[in-house]
Amino acid sequence: VQLQASGGGLVQAGDSLRLTCVGSGRTFSNYAMGWFRQSPGKAREFVAIINKSGGRTYYADFAKGRFTISRDNARNTVSLEMNNLTPADTATYYCATDDSEQLVTTRAPYWGQGTQVTVSS
């Protein structure tokens, strides 16, 4: 199973970014997918999860109202639309998939390589 994340970059506060993760090696439509992030010196934290059908989503409190997770099962992709970014959102963002239809945790077995998001003030 391989996950390839892209879309990170350097933006200014208030800007938007769209992260995309493309998967291969399994039938991704059978499993939940998610986004996590990690800043230097901090533990990896949950950002958003989408269940296998895309019908249910979960967001961290800091992501609610600003971030939107979506998936395209025909293309094995999961995306994270991030709006109104702040310097606190600066982190490496990772996509992941678990062996669950509904949830992805930090103990998920499959992770992408990460994409850096840097937000300047």
Short mmCIF file of C-alpha atoms in Angstrom, two decimals:
data_model
loop_
_atom_site.label_atom_id
_atom_site.label_comp_id
_atom_site.label_asym_id
_atom_site.label_seq_id
_atom_site.Cartn_x
_atom_site.Cartn_y
_atom_site.Cartn_z
CA VAL A 1 0.00 0.00 0.00
CA GLN A 2 1.36 3.38 -0.99
CA LEU A 3 0.08 6.87 -0.31
CA GLN A 4 1.44 9.93 -2.07
CA ALA A 5 0.55 13.34 -0.65
CA SER A 6 0.99 16.63 -2.44
CA GLY A 7 -0.21 20.21 -2.43
CA GLY A 8 1.70 21.73 0.45
CA GLY A 9 3.54 25.00 0.21
CA LEU A 10 4.32 28.39 1.66
CA VAL A 11 1.32 30.67 1.98
CA GLN A 12 0.29 33.75 3.91
CA ALA A 13 -2.19 33.87 6.76
CA GLY A 14 -5.72 33.86 5.41
CA ASP A 15 -4.80 31.92 2.27
CA SER A 16 -6.07 28.53 1.20
CA LEU A 17 -4.44 25.27 0.18
CA ARG A 18 -5.72 21.98 -1.15
CA LEU A 19 -3.84 18.83 -0.23
CA THR A 20 -4.32 15.66 -2.23
CA CYS A 21 -3.36 12.09 -1.46
CA VAL A 22 -3.34 9.35 -4.07
CA GLY A 23 -3.33 5.75 -2.96
CA SER A 24 -2.40 2.47 -4.56
CA GLY A 25 -2.10 -1.15 -3.54
CA ARG A 26 -5.50 -1.75 -2.06
CA THR A 27 -9.18 -1.09 -2.73
CA PHE A 28 -9.35 2.26 -0.98
CA SER A 29 -13.11 2.49 -1.28
CA ASN A 30 -13.28 -0.20 1.43
CA TYR A 31 -11.47 1.84 4.07
CA ALA A 32 -11.55 5.12 5.89
CA MET A 33 -8.89 7.69 5.09
CA GLY A 34 -7.63 10.62 7.05
CA TRP A 35 -5.27 13.55 7.41
CA PHE A 36 -2.97 14.16 10.33
CA ARG A 37 -0.30 16.76 10.99
CA GLN A 38 2.85 17.12 13.00
CA SER A 39 4.83 20.16 14.01
CA PRO A 40 8.43 20.04 15.26
CA GLY A 41 8.54 18.92 18.87
CA LYS A 42 4.88 17.96 18.93
CA ALA A 43 3.04 14.69 18.61
CA ARG A 44 1.22 13.82 15.43
CA GLU A 45 -2.39 14.97 15.69
CA PHE A 46 -5.64 14.17 14.01
CA VAL A 47 -6.99 16.69 11.49
CA ALA A 48 -9.86 15.03 9.63
CA ILE A 49 -11.23 11.60 8.75
CA ILE A 50 -13.62 10.43 6.09
CA ASN A 51 -15.29 7.04 6.11
CA LYS A 52 -15.15 4.61 3.22
CA SER A 53 -18.17 5.95 1.37
CA GLY A 54 -17.47 9.60 2.07
CA GLY A 55 -20.78 9.92 3.84
CA ARG A 56 -19.33 10.60 7.27
CA THR A 57 -16.57 12.98 8.23
CA TYR A 58 -14.88 13.91 11.48
CA TYR A 59 -12.82 17.00 12.21
CA ALA A 60 -10.54 18.22 14.94
CA ASP A 61 -11.90 21.28 16.68
CA PHE A 62 -9.30 23.54 15.05
CA ALA A 63 -10.33 22.27 11.60
CA LYS A 64 -14.08 22.67 11.93
CA GLY A 65 -15.41 25.40 9.69
CA ARG A 66 -12.10 25.90 7.91
CA PHE A 67 -11.07 22.51 6.53
CA THR A 68 -13.03 20.12 4.33
CA ILE A 69 -12.07 16.52 3.68
CA SER A 70 -13.37 14.72 0.62
CA ARG A 71 -12.60 11.61 -1.37
CA ASP A 72 -12.93 10.29 -4.89
CA ASN A 73 -13.04 6.52 -4.71
CA ALA A 74 -12.88 6.14 -8.46
CA ARG A 75 -9.48 7.82 -8.39
CA ASN A 76 -8.27 6.50 -5.02
CA THR A 77 -7.79 10.02 -3.75
CA VAL A 78 -8.53 11.93 -0.59
CA SER A 79 -8.28 15.70 -0.42
CA LEU A 80 -8.12 18.31 2.30
CA GLU A 81 -9.28 21.80 1.44
CA MET A 82 -7.88 24.25 3.98
CA ASN A 83 -9.17 27.80 4.18
CA ASN A 84 -8.27 30.81 6.29
CA LEU A 85 -4.93 29.33 7.24
CA THR A 86 -3.04 30.68 10.22
CA PRO A 87 0.59 30.29 11.34
CA ALA A 88 -0.67 27.71 13.87
CA ASP A 89 -1.49 25.45 10.91
CA THR A 90 2.17 25.21 9.96
CA ALA A 91 3.07 21.53 10.03
CA THR A 92 3.83 18.50 7.94
CA TYR A 93 0.55 16.99 6.82
CA TYR A 94 0.20 13.25 6.38
CA CYS A 95 -2.52 11.18 4.80
CA ALA A 96 -3.26 7.75 6.20
CA THR A 97 -5.54 4.81 5.81
CA ASP A 98 -6.47 2.18 8.32
CA ASP A 99 -8.08 -1.25 8.24
CA SER A 100 -11.38 0.24 9.37
CA GLU A 101 -14.33 1.36 7.27
CA GLN A 102 -15.05 4.29 9.57
CA LEU A 103 -11.98 5.51 11.42
CA VAL A 104 -8.28 6.17 11.11
CA THR A 105 -6.09 6.55 14.17
CA THR A 106 -2.49 7.55 14.78
CA ARG A 107 -1.72 3.83 14.93
CA ALA A 108 -2.84 3.36 11.32
CA PRO A 109 -0.60 1.01 9.36
CA TYR A 110 -0.36 3.02 6.16
CA TRP A 111 1.00 6.56 5.84
CA GLY A 112 2.01 8.91 3.09
CA GLN A 113 5.35 10.69 3.10
CA GLY A 114 3.97 14.01 4.27
CA THR A 115 3.67 17.40 2.64
CA GLN A 116 4.88 20.59 4.30
CA VAL A 117 2.49 23.46 4.91
CA THR A 118 4.01 26.72 6.08
CA VAL A 119 1.84 29.71 6.86
CA SER A 120 3.51 33.07 7.34
CA SER A 121 1.95 35.89 9.32
#
